[in-house]
CSV table of C-alpha atoms (C1' of nucleotides) in Angstrom, one decimal:
chain,number,residue,atom,x,y,z
A,1,MET,CA,1.1,-5.4,4.5
A,2,ARG,CA,4.1,-7.5,5.2
A,3,ILE,CA,5.1,-8.3,8.8
A,4,SER,CA,8.3,-6.4,8.2
A,5,ASP,CA,6.4,-3.3,7.4
A,6,ILE,CA,4.1,-3.7,10.4
A,7,ILE,CA,7.1,-4.0,12.7
A,8,ALA,CA,8.8,-1.0,11.0
A,9,ASP,CA,5.6,1.1,11.6
A,10,PHE,CA,5.5,0.0,15.2
A,11,LEU,CA,9.1,1.1,15.8
A,12,LEU,CA,8.5,4.3,13.9
A,13,SER,CA,5.6,5.3,15.9
A,14,GLY,CA,7.5,4.5,19.1
A,15,LEU,CA,10.3,6.7,17.9
A,16,GLY,CA,7.8,9.4,17.2
A,17,GLU,CA,6.3,9.3,20.7
A,18,SER,CA,9.5,9.1,22.5
A,19,GLY,CA,11.2,11.9,20.6
A,20,GLY,CA,13.7,10.0,18.6
A,21,MET,CA,15.0,7.3,20.9
A,22,LEU,CA,13.6,3.9,21.6
A,23,GLU,CA,14.7,0.8,23.5
A,24,VAL,CA,13.1,-2.6,22.9
A,25,SER,CA,13.8,-6.2,23.5
A,26,ARG,CA,14.3,-8.2,20.3
A,27,GLY,CA,12.8,-11.3,21.8
A,28,GLU,CA,9.7,-9.6,23.2
A,29,LEU,CA,9.1,-7.8,19.9
A,30,ALA,CA,9.3,-11.0,18.0
A,31,GLN,CA,6.8,-12.6,20.4
A,32,ARG,CA,4.4,-9.7,20.1
A,33,PHE,CA,4.4,-9.9,16.3
A,34,GLY,CA,4.6,-13.7,16.2
A,35,CYS,CA,7.8,-13.9,14.2
A,36,VAL,CA,11.3,-15.3,14.7
A,37,PRO,CA,13.8,-12.9,16.4
A,38,SER,CA,16.0,-12.7,13.3
A,39,GLN,CA,13.1,-11.0,11.6
A,40,ILE,CA,13.7,-8.1,13.8
A,41,ASN,CA,17.3,-7.9,12.6
A,42,TYR,CA,16.0,-7.9,9.1
A,43,VAL,CA,13.7,-5.0,9.7
A,44,LEU,CA,16.5,-3.1,11.4
A,45,THR,CA,19.0,-3.6,8.7
A,46,THR,CA,16.6,-2.9,5.8
A,47,ARG,CA,14.7,0.1,7.4
A,48,PHE,CA,16.8,1.6,10.1
A,49,SER,CA,20.2,1.8,8.6
A,50,PRO,CA,22.4,4.9,8.9
A,51,GLU,CA,21.3,5.8,5.4
A,52,HIS,CA,17.8,6.1,6.7
A,53,GLY,CA,19.0,8.3,9.5
A,54,TYR,CA,19.1,5.9,12.4
A,55,ILE,CA,21.7,4.4,14.6
A,56,VAL,CA,21.1,1.0,16.2
A,57,GLU,CA,23.0,-0.1,19.2
A,58,THR,CA,22.4,-3.5,20.9
A,59,LYS,CA,23.6,-5.3,23.9
A,60,ARG,CA,23.5,-9.1,24.4
A,61,GLY,CA,23.2,-11.2,27.5
A,62,GLY,CA,21.0,-10.6,30.5
A,63,GLY,CA,19.3,-7.3,30.3
A,64,GLY,CA,20.1,-7.0,26.6
A,65,TYR,CA,18.3,-4.5,24.4
A,66,VAL,CA,18.0,-3.0,21.0
A,67,ARG,CA,18.3,0.8,21.0
A,68,ILE,CA,17.3,2.8,18.0
A,69,THR,CA,18.2,6.5,17.8
A,70,ARG,CA,17.1,8.9,15.1
A,71,VAL,CA,20.0,11.0,14.1
A,72,ARG,CA,19.1,14.6,13.6
A,73,LEU,CA,21.7,16.6,11.8
A,74,SER,CA,20.5,19.8,10.3
A,75,GLY,CA,20.6,21.5,7.0
A,76,ASN,CA,23.9,21.6,5.4
A,77,ALA,CA,25.5,19.1,7.7
A,78,LEU,CA,22.9,16.5,6.6
A,79,ILE,CA,23.5,17.2,3.0
A,80,MET,CA,27.3,17.1,3.3
A,81,HIS,CA,27.0,14.0,5.3
A,82,ALA,CA,24.9,12.3,2.6
A,83,VAL,CA,27.3,13.4,-0.2
A,84,ASN,CA,30.2,12.0,1.7
A,85,ALA,CA,28.5,8.8,2.5
A,86,ILE,CA,27.6,8.1,-1.1
A,87,GLY,CA,30.4,6.1,-2.6
A,88,ASP,CA,31.2,5.2,-6.2
A,89,SER,CA,28.0,3.2,-6.4
A,90,ILE,CA,24.6,3.2,-4.8
A,91,ASP,CA,21.5,1.1,-5.3
A,92,ALA,CA,18.1,2.5,-5.9
A,93,ARG,CA,16.8,1.6,-2.4
A,94,THR,CA,19.7,3.3,-0.6
A,95,ALA,CA,19.4,6.3,-2.8
A,96,ALA,CA,15.7,6.6,-2.0
A,97,ALA,CA,16.5,6.3,1.7
A,98,PHE,CA,19.1,9.1,1.5
A,99,LEU,CA,16.6,11.3,-0.2
A,100,SER,CA,13.8,10.7,2.1
A,101,ASN,CA,16.2,11.5,4.9
A,102,LEU,CA,16.6,15.0,3.4
A,103,GLU,CA,12.9,15.7,3.4
A,104,ALA,CA,13.2,17.7,6.6
A,105,VAL,CA,15.8,20.1,5.2
A,106,SER,CA,15.0,20.5,1.6
A,107,ASP,CA,12.2,21.4,-0.8
A,108,PRO,CA,10.2,18.2,-1.5
A,109,ARG,CA,9.7,19.2,-5.1
A,110,LEU,CA,13.5,19.3,-5.7
A,111,LEU,CA,13.9,16.0,-3.9
A,112,SER,CA,11.2,14.3,-6.0
A,113,VAL,CA,12.9,15.5,-9.2
A,114,ILE,CA,16.2,14.1,-7.9
A,115,ALA,CA,14.5,10.9,-7.0
A,116,ALA,CA,13.1,10.7,-10.5
A,117,ALA,CA,16.5,11.3,-12.0
A,118,VAL,CA,18.1,8.4,-10.0
A,119,SER,CA,15.2,6.0,-10.3
A,120,ASP,CA,15.6,2.7,-12.0
A,121,LEU,CA,13.0,3.8,-14.5
A,122,ALA,CA,15.1,6.8,-15.6
A,123,LEU,CA,18.3,4.7,-15.7
A,124,ARG,CA,16.7,1.8,-17.6
A,125,SER,CA,18.8,2.4,-20.6
A,126,VAL,CA,22.1,2.3,-18.7
A,127,ASP,CA,23.8,-1.1,-18.6
A,128,PRO,CA,22.9,-2.7,-15.3
A,129,GLU,CA,26.6,-3.1,-14.6
A,130,GLN,CA,27.1,0.6,-14.6
A,131,ARG,CA,23.7,1.7,-13.2
A,132,ASP,CA,24.6,2.1,-9.6
A,133,ALA,CA,27.8,3.9,-10.4
A,134,ALA,CA,25.8,6.3,-12.6
A,135,ARG,CA,23.3,6.7,-9.9
A,136,ALA,CA,25.9,7.7,-7.4
A,137,SER,CA,27.4,10.2,-9.7
A,138,ILE,CA,24.1,11.8,-10.6
A,139,LEU,CA,23.0,11.9,-7.0
A,140,LYS,CA,26.1,13.6,-5.8
A,141,SER,CA,26.0,16.1,-8.7
A,142,CYS,CA,22.5,17.0,-7.6
A,143,LEU,CA,22.9,17.1,-3.9
A,144,ILE,CA,25.8,19.5,-3.9
A,145,LEU,CA,23.5,22.0,-5.4
A,146,LEU,CA,21.0,21.9,-2.6
B,1,MET,CA,-10.3,-5.6,-28.5
B,2,ARG,CA,-6.8,-6.8,-27.7
B,3,ILE,CA,-6.0,-7.9,-24.2
B,4,SER,CA,-3.5,-5.1,-23.8
B,5,ASP,CA,-6.2,-2.5,-24.4
B,6,ILE,CA,-8.5,-4.2,-22.0
B,7,ILE,CA,-5.9,-4.2,-19.3
B,8,ALA,CA,-5.1,-0.6,-20.0
B,9,ASP,CA,-8.7,0.3,-19.7
B,10,PHE,CA,-9.0,-1.5,-16.5
B,11,LEU,CA,-6.0,0.3,-15.0
B,12,LEU,CA,-7.3,3.6,-16.3
B,13,SER,CA,-10.6,3.2,-14.7
B,14,GLY,CA,-9.0,2.3,-11.5
B,15,LEU,CA,-6.9,5.4,-11.7
B,16,GLY,CA,-10.0,7.4,-12.3
B,17,GLU,CA,-11.8,6.1,-9.3
B,18,SER,CA,-8.9,6.4,-6.9
B,19,GLY,CA,-7.9,9.8,-7.9
B,20,GLY,CA,-4.7,9.2,-9.7
B,21,MET,CA,-2.9,6.5,-7.8
B,22,LEU,CA,-3.3,2.7,-8.1
B,23,GLU,CA,-1.5,-0.2,-6.6
B,24,VAL,CA,-2.0,-3.6,-8.1
B,25,SER,CA,-0.3,-7.0,-8.0
B,26,ARG,CA,1.2,-8.0,-11.3
B,27,GLY,CA,0.5,-11.6,-10.7
B,28,GLU,CA,-3.1,-11.2,-9.7
B,29,LEU,CA,-3.8,-8.9,-12.6
B,30,ALA,CA,-2.4,-11.4,-15.0
B,31,GLN,CA,-4.5,-14.1,-13.5
B,32,ARG,CA,-7.7,-12.0,-13.7
B,33,PHE,CA,-7.1,-11.4,-17.4
B,34,GLY,CA,-5.8,-14.8,-18.1
B,35,CYS,CA,-2.5,-13.7,-19.5
B,36,VAL,CA,1.2,-14.1,-18.6
B,37,PRO,CA,2.6,-11.7,-16.1
B,38,SER,CA,5.0,-10.1,-18.5
B,39,GLN,CA,2.0,-8.9,-20.5
B,40,ILE,CA,1.4,-6.5,-17.7
B,41,ASN,CA,4.9,-5.1,-18.2
B,42,TYR,CA,4.1,-4.7,-21.8
B,43,VAL,CA,1.0,-2.7,-21.1
B,44,LEU,CA,2.9,-0.5,-18.6
B,45,THR,CA,5.7,0.3,-20.8
B,46,THR,CA,3.6,1.0,-23.9
B,47,ARG,CA,0.7,2.9,-22.2
B,48,PHE,CA,1.8,4.2,-18.9
B,49,SER,CA,5.2,5.7,-19.7
B,50,PRO,CA,6.3,9.2,-18.5
B,51,GLU,CA,5.4,10.5,-22.0
B,52,HIS,CA,1.9,9.4,-21.3
B,53,GLY,CA,1.9,11.2,-18.0
B,54,TYR,CA,2.4,8.3,-15.6
B,55,ILE,CA,5.0,7.1,-13.1
B,56,VAL,CA,5.3,3.4,-12.4
B,57,GLU,CA,7.0,2.2,-9.3
B,58,THR,CA,7.3,-1.5,-8.5
B,59,LYS,CA,8.6,-3.7,-5.7
B,60,ARG,CA,9.7,-7.3,-6.1
B,61,GLY,CA,9.7,-10.1,-3.6
B,62,GLY,CA,7.2,-10.8,-0.8
B,63,GLY,CA,4.6,-8.0,-0.7
B,64,GLY,CA,5.6,-6.8,-4.1
B,65,TYR,CA,3.4,-4.5,-6.0
B,66,VAL,CA,3.0,-2.3,-9.1
B,67,ARG,CA,2.1,1.3,-8.3
B,68,ILE,CA,0.9,3.6,-11.1
B,69,THR,CA,0.6,7.3,-10.4
B,70,ARG,CA,-0.8,9.9,-12.8
B,71,VAL,CA,1.3,13.0,-12.7
B,72,ARG,CA,-0.4,16.3,-12.6
B,73,LEU,CA,0.4,17.5,-16.1
B,74,SER,CA,-0.7,20.8,-15.0
B,75,GLY,CA,1.2,22.2,-17.3
B,76,ASN,CA,2.7,24.1,-19.3
B,77,ALA,CA,2.4,23.4,-23.0
B,78,LEU,CA,6.0,24.3,-23.2
B,79,ILE,CA,7.1,21.6,-20.9
B,80,MET,CA,4.8,19.0,-22.4
B,81,HIS,CA,6.1,19.9,-25.8
B,82,ALA,CA,9.7,19.5,-24.6
B,83,VAL,CA,9.0,16.1,-23.1
B,84,ASN,CA,7.4,14.9,-26.3
B,85,ALA,CA,10.2,16.4,-28.5
B,86,ILE,CA,12.9,14.6,-26.7
B,87,GLY,CA,13.5,11.4,-28.5
B,88,ASP,CA,15.4,8.3,-27.3
B,89,SER,CA,18.6,10.1,-27.2
B,90,ILE,CA,19.8,13.7,-26.6
B,91,ASP,CA,23.2,15.2,-26.4
B,92,ALA,CA,24.4,17.5,-23.6
B,93,ARG,CA,24.2,20.7,-25.7
B,94,THR,CA,20.7,20.1,-26.8
B,95,ALA,CA,19.5,19.1,-23.4
B,96,ALA,CA,21.0,22.3,-22.0
B,97,ALA,CA,19.2,24.3,-24.7
B,98,PHE,CA,15.9,22.6,-23.8
B,99,LEU,CA,16.3,23.5,-20.2
B,100,SER,CA,17.2,27.1,-20.8
B,101,ASN,CA,14.0,27.4,-22.9
B,102,LEU,CA,12.1,26.5,-19.8
B,103,GLU,CA,13.6,29.2,-17.7
B,104,ALA,CA,10.5,31.3,-18.2
B,105,VAL,CA,8.1,28.8,-16.9
B,106,SER,CA,9.9,26.9,-14.1
B,107,ASP,CA,11.8,27.4,-10.9
B,108,PRO,CA,15.4,28.0,-11.9
B,109,ARG,CA,16.6,26.0,-8.9
B,110,LEU,CA,14.8,23.0,-10.2
B,111,LEU,CA,16.1,23.5,-13.6
B,112,SER,CA,19.7,23.7,-12.4
B,113,VAL,CA,19.3,20.5,-10.5
B,114,ILE,CA,18.0,18.8,-13.6
B,115,ALA,CA,20.9,20.4,-15.6
B,116,ALA,CA,23.3,18.9,-13.2
B,117,ALA,CA,21.6,15.5,-13.4
B,118,VAL,CA,22.0,15.3,-17.2
B,119,SER,CA,25.4,16.9,-17.5
B,120,ASP,CA,28.3,15.0,-19.0
B,121,LEU,CA,29.9,15.3,-15.6
B,122,ALA,CA,27.1,13.5,-13.8
B,123,LEU,CA,27.0,10.9,-16.6
B,124,ARG,CA,30.7,10.4,-17.0
B,125,SER,CA,30.5,6.9,-15.6
B,126,VAL,CA,28.0,5.8,-18.3
B,127,ASP,CA,29.4,4.2,-21.4
B,128,PRO,CA,29.6,6.9,-24.0
B,129,GLU,CA,27.5,4.7,-26.3
B,130,GLN,CA,24.6,4.8,-23.9
B,131,ARG,CA,25.1,8.3,-22.5
B,132,ASP,CA,22.7,10.2,-24.7
B,133,ALA,CA,20.0,7.6,-24.3
B,134,ALA,CA,20.4,7.8,-20.5
B,135,ARG,CA,20.3,11.6,-20.7
B,136,ALA,CA,17.0,11.5,-22.7
B,137,SER,CA,15.4,9.1,-20.3
B,138,ILE,CA,16.5,11.0,-17.2
B,139,LEU,CA,15.5,14.4,-18.7
B,140,LYS,CA,12.0,13.1,-19.5
B,141,SER,CA,11.6,11.6,-16.1
B,142,CYS,CA,12.4,14.9,-14.5
B,143,LEU,CA,10.5,17.2,-16.8
B,144,ILE,CA,7.3,15.3,-16.4
B,145,LEU,CA,7.4,16.4,-12.7
B,146,LEU,CA,7.6,20.1,-13.5
C,1,DG,C1',38.6,-15.2,40.9
C,2,DT,C1',36.6,-18.6,37.6
C,3,DC,C1',33.4,-21.8,35.9
C,4,DA,C1',28.9,-23.1,34.4
C,5,DC,C1',24.8,-21.7,32.9
C,6,DA,C1',21.0,-18.8,31.5
C,7,DA,C1',19.6,-14.9,28.9
C,8,DA,C1',20.1,-12.1,25.5
C,9,DG,C1',21.2,-10.8,20.7
C,10,DG,C1',23.8,-12.1,15.9
C,11,DT,C1',24.7,-14.6,11.4
C,12,DC,C1',23.8,-17.0,7.5
C,13,DA,C1',21.7,-19.7,4.3
C,14,DA,C1',17.5,-22.0,2.5
C,15,DA,C1',12.7,-21.5,1.2
C,16,DT,C1',9.2,-18.7,-0.6
C,17,DA,C1',7.1,-14.8,-3.0
C,18,DA,C1',7.0,-11.4,-6.1
C,19,DA,C1',8.4,-8.7,-10.2
C,20,DG,C1',11.8,-8.0,-14.4
C,21,DT,C1',14.0,-9.2,-19.0
C,22,DC,C1',14.4,-10.7,-23.4
C,23,DA,C1',13.6,-12.8,-27.5
C,24,DA,C1',10.8,-16.0,-30.3
C,25,DA,C1',6.2,-16.6,-32.1
C,26,DT,C1',2.1,-14.7,-33.7
C,27,DC,C1',-1.2,-11.2,-35.1
C,28,DA,C1',-3.3,-7.2,-37.5
C,29,DC,C1',-3.5,-4.1,-40.8
C,30,DA,C1',-1.7,-0.7,-44.4
D,1,DT,C1',2.8,-9.5,-47.8
D,2,DG,C1',5.9,-6.9,-44.9
D,3,DT,C1',6.1,-4.5,-40.6
D,4,DG,C1',5.2,-2.9,-36.3
D,5,DA,C1',2.4,-4.3,-32.3
D,6,DT,C1',1.2,-7.9,-29.3
D,7,DT,C1',1.5,-12.4,-26.9
D,8,DT,C1',4.0,-16.0,-24.6
D,9,DG,C1',7.2,-18.3,-21.8
D,10,DA,C1',11.8,-19.6,-20.2
D,11,DC,C1',15.0,-17.6,-17.3
D,12,DT,C1',16.7,-13.8,-13.8
D,13,DT,C1',16.7,-10.7,-9.9
D,14,DT,C1',15.1,-9.0,-5.6
D,15,DA,C1',12.6,-8.9,-1.1
D,16,DT,C1',10.9,-11.4,2.7
D,17,DT,C1',10.4,-15.2,6.0
D,18,DT,C1',12.1,-18.9,8.7
D,19,DG,C1',15.2,-21.7,11.4
D,20,DA,C1',19.5,-23.8,12.8
D,21,DC,C1',23.5,-22.6,14.9
D,22,DC,C1',26.9,-18.9,17.1
D,23,DT,C1',28.6,-15.2,20.4
D,24,DT,C1',28.4,-12.1,24.2
D,25,DT,C1',27.1,-10.8,28.8
D,26,DG,C1',25.4,-11.3,33.5
D,27,DT,C1',25.1,-14.1,37.8
D,28,DG,C1',25.6,-17.3,41.2
D,29,DA,C1',28.2,-21.5,43.1
D,30,DC,C1',32.5,-22.8,44.4
DNA sequence: GTCACAAAGGTCAAATAAAGTCAAATCACA
DNA sequence: TGTGATTTGACTTTATTTGACCTTTGTGAC
C-alpha cells in the first residue's frame, strides 16, 4: 500500500471516530508518516476533494491547522448537488468519487451499474478527446433518474 | 501451449483460489512469465472481457495494479444471451428493444437507468460514427452486472 | 503601531513508478 | 498459403513521491 493510501486511511478513521470533523497539523502528520509535508496536500487534493464529499479548511502561521469536514447532505439534495457539480466533462476518477459519495443515499446495485456505464472500459471505443464529455453526459442522464 | 494460455490459466487459478477477485501487478506478471507487459493486456482483453464474465480495473502510476473480478453470472439465460448477441455496435432502437425484452427478468429501475445511459441523448456528445459502438460497449458492461 | 522573525501551511515542477496503446512482425493452422 | 491469433517493443499517459521555494499569520521588541 502506498503512503498516500495509508495517510488517507488514517484520516478516514479519524473522521469516523470523531463524527465527521477532524483537525490535524500538516507538519506533525508528515512527521508521523515520515514523508514531506506536501505529500499531505497531495492526499487532501486527491482523496478529500468536494467531489469526495469533504471540505478542507486550513490556516497558516502559528497555531495553523488542517481541518477536514465530511459534508453530509441527504437524499435528493446530494443527488442534485452532484448533477449540478458535473460540468461538460468529467474524468473517470472524479466520476467514481461522485458515485461513491452517493452510496449512502442510493441503491448500490444501481450505482454499480452506473459506474460500469461511465467506466473507461465501457467508453473504450469513444475517442479519448470526447470521452470525458460523453462520461459527463451519461452520468447526468443516469443520476437524474435516481 | 502458448504463453497467453499459460498466463490465462494462471490468472484463472488465482481467481479460483481467491474466490473471484484477484489483484496483480502487470509488470511482475510479465517478468514471471518472461514476456513484455503488453502481453498481459492482450490476455486480459481476449480472455477476461465482460463477455467472458469478468471486469478488469486497473490503476497506473506508483502502486498501480490490475484487478480482475469475476462477476456473478447468476443469471438468467436471457441476459447472457443478450450480452452475447450484442455485437460491436448497436443502434438506439435495437438497444431499447433488448432492454424491454429484459423487463420480465430484471428490476425496471435498473433497466431504465441503463436505457438512459445508452440513449442518444446521453450519447449526443459522441461522434455519430462511434456512437453505436460506444452504445454496445456500455450496454454490455451494464448488462453483465444484472 | 510596526518591524522582524518564527511557525505554520501552499505551490509547482522534477523524478520515479506503474499501466496503456498501437502497429509491425511472427506464428499456427485450416 | 492466407488469415486470424499472438508476440514484441517503441512510445504515451497517469499516479505518486520529493524537494526547493513562496505566502500567511502570530508574537514580541521597540
